Coordinates of C-alpha atoms in Angstrom, one line a residue:
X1 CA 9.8 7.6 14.1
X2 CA 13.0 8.8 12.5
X3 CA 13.5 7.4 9.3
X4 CA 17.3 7.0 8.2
X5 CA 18.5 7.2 4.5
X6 CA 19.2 3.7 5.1
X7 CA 15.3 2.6 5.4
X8 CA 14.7 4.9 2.5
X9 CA 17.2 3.2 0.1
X10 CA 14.7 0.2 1.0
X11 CA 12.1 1.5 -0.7
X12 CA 13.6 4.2 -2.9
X13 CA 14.3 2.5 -6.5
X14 CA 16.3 4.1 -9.1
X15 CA 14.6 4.2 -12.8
X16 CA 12.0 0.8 -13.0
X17 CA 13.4 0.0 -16.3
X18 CA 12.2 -2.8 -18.1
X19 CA 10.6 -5.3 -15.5
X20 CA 7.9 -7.2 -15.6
X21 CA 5.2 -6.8 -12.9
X22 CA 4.5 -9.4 -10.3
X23 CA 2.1 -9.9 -8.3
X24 CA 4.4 -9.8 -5.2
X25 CA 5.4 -6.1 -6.0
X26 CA 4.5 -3.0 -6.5
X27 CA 5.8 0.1 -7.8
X28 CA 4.7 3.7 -7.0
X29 CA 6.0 6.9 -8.9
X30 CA 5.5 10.6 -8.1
X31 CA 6.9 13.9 -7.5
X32 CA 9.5 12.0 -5.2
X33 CA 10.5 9.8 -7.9
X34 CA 10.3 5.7 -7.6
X35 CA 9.5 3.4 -5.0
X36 CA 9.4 -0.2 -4.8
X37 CA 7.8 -2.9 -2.4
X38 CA 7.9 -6.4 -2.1
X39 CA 3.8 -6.8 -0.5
X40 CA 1.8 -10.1 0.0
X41 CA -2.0 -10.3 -0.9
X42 CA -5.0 -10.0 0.2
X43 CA -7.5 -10.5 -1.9
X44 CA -10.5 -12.4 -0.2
X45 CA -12.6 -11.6 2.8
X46 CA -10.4 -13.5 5.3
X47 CA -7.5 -12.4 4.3
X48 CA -8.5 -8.7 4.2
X49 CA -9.5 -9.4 7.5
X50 CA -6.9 -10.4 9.0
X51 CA -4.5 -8.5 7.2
X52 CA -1.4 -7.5 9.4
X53 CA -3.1 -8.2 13.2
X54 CA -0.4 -9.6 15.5
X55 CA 2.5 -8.5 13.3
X56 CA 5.3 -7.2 15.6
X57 CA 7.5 -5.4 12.7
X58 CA 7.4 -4.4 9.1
X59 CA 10.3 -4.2 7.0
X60 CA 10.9 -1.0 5.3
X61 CA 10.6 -2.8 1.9
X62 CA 7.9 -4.8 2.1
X63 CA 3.7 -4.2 2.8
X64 CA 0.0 -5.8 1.9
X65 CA -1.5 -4.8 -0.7
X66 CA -5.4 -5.2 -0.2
X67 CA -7.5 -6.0 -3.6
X68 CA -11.0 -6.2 -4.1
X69 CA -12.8 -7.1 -6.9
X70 CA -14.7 -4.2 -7.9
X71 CA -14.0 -0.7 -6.5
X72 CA -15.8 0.5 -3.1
X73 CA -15.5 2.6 -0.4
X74 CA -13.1 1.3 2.3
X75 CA -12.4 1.6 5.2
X76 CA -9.5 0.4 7.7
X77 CA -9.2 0.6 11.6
X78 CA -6.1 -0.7 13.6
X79 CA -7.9 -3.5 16.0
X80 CA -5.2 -6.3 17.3
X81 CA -2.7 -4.3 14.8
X82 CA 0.9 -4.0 17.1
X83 CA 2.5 -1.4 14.6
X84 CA 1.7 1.8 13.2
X85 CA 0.9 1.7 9.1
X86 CA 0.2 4.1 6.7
X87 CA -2.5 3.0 4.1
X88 CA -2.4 4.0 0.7
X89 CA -5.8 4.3 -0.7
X90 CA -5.8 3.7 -4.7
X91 CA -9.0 3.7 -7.5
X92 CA -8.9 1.3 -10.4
X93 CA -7.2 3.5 -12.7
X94 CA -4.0 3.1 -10.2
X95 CA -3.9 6.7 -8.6
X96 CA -3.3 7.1 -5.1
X97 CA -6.7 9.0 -4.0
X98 CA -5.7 9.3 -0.3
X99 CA -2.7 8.1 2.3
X100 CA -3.2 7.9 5.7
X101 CA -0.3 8.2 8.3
X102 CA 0.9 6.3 10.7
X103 CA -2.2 5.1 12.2
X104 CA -2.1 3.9 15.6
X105 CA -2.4 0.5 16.7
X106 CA -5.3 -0.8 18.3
X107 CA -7.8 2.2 17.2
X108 CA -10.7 1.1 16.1
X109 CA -11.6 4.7 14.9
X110 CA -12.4 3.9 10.9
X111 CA -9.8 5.0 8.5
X112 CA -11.9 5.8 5.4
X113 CA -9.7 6.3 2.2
X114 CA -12.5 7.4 -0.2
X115 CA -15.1 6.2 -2.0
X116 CA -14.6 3.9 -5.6
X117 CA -10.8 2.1 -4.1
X118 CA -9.8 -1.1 -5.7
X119 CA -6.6 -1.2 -3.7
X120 CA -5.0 -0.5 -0.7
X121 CA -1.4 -0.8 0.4
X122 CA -0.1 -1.0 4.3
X123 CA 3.4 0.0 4.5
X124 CA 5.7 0.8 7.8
X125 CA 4.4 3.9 9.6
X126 CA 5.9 7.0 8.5
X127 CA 7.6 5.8 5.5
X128 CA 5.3 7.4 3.0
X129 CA 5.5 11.2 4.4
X130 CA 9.7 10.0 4.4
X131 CA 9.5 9.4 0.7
X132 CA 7.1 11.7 -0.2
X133 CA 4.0 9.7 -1.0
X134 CA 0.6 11.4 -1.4
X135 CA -2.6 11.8 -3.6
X136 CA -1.8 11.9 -7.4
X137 CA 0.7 9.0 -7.3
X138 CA 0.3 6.5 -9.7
X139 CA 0.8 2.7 -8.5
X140 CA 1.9 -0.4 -11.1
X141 CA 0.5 -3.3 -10.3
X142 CA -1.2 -6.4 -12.5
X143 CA -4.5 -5.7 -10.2
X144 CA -4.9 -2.3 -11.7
X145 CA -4.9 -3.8 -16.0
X146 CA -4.0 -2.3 -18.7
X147 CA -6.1 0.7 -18.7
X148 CA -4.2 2.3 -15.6
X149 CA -2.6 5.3 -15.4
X150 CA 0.9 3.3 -15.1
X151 CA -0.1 -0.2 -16.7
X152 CA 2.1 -3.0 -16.8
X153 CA 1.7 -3.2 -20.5
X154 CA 3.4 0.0 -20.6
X155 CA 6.8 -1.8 -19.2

């Protein structure tokens, strides 16, 4: 998939001054800079479970953030899933430890992201290799407290 400057704009926030965090966003900074998305929840077992089957698109902006409520191994696979996603794979502290991407849909090969993850995001395929995504990125997000590498306290 070619991504256009116009998808990236999406997704590509200028500085996150200022803004309180919400539980239907997340933020992500790195090497490439800022990024925002607008993502819904999962954080039981039936949600997590159904997660983003059936969907037939994902705006550039937006994903599903998966929280659990202690840190664990996971590990993804693409059954019923109609679009390719990358999965960003992220331990308590709010580090990215892994991203996977575009995974393919319907393969039920497991996707591990690494051992001790509280979170993971699902965003369109390919857009994190666009914006430049990878390990050592640091995610803001209520879930991760005020211990994290990027807390929301420190706004």
């Amino acid at each position: 998939m070619k991504v256009t400057s116009v998808l990236l704009a999406a997704c590509l926030a200028g500085p996150l001054t200022a803004q309180t965090c919400d539980e239907a966003q997340v933020d992500l900074r790195g090497t490439f800079g800022t990024a925002r998305f607008s993502v819904e929840i999962a954080d039981d077992d039936a949600e997590r479970a159904q997660g983003l089957m059936f969907r037939e698109s994902l705006p550039s902006g937006q994903g599903m953030l998966f929280i659990y409520e202690s840190p664990r191994p996971a590990s993804f696979w693409m059954k019923n899933t109609l679009i390719p996603l990358d999965m960003i794979f992220v331990g308590a502290d709010g580090v990215v430890r892994n991203v996977h991407e575009n995974a393919v849909p319907g393969d039920l090969t497991p996707i591990r992201g690494g051992d001790d993850i509280l979170a993971v995001l699902e965003i369109r395929g390919g857009l994190a290799g666009a914006i430049g995504i990878e390990a050592g990125a640091e995610m803001r997000h209520p879930a991760f407290g005020d211990a994290a590498a990027w807390s929301c306290a420190a706004q």
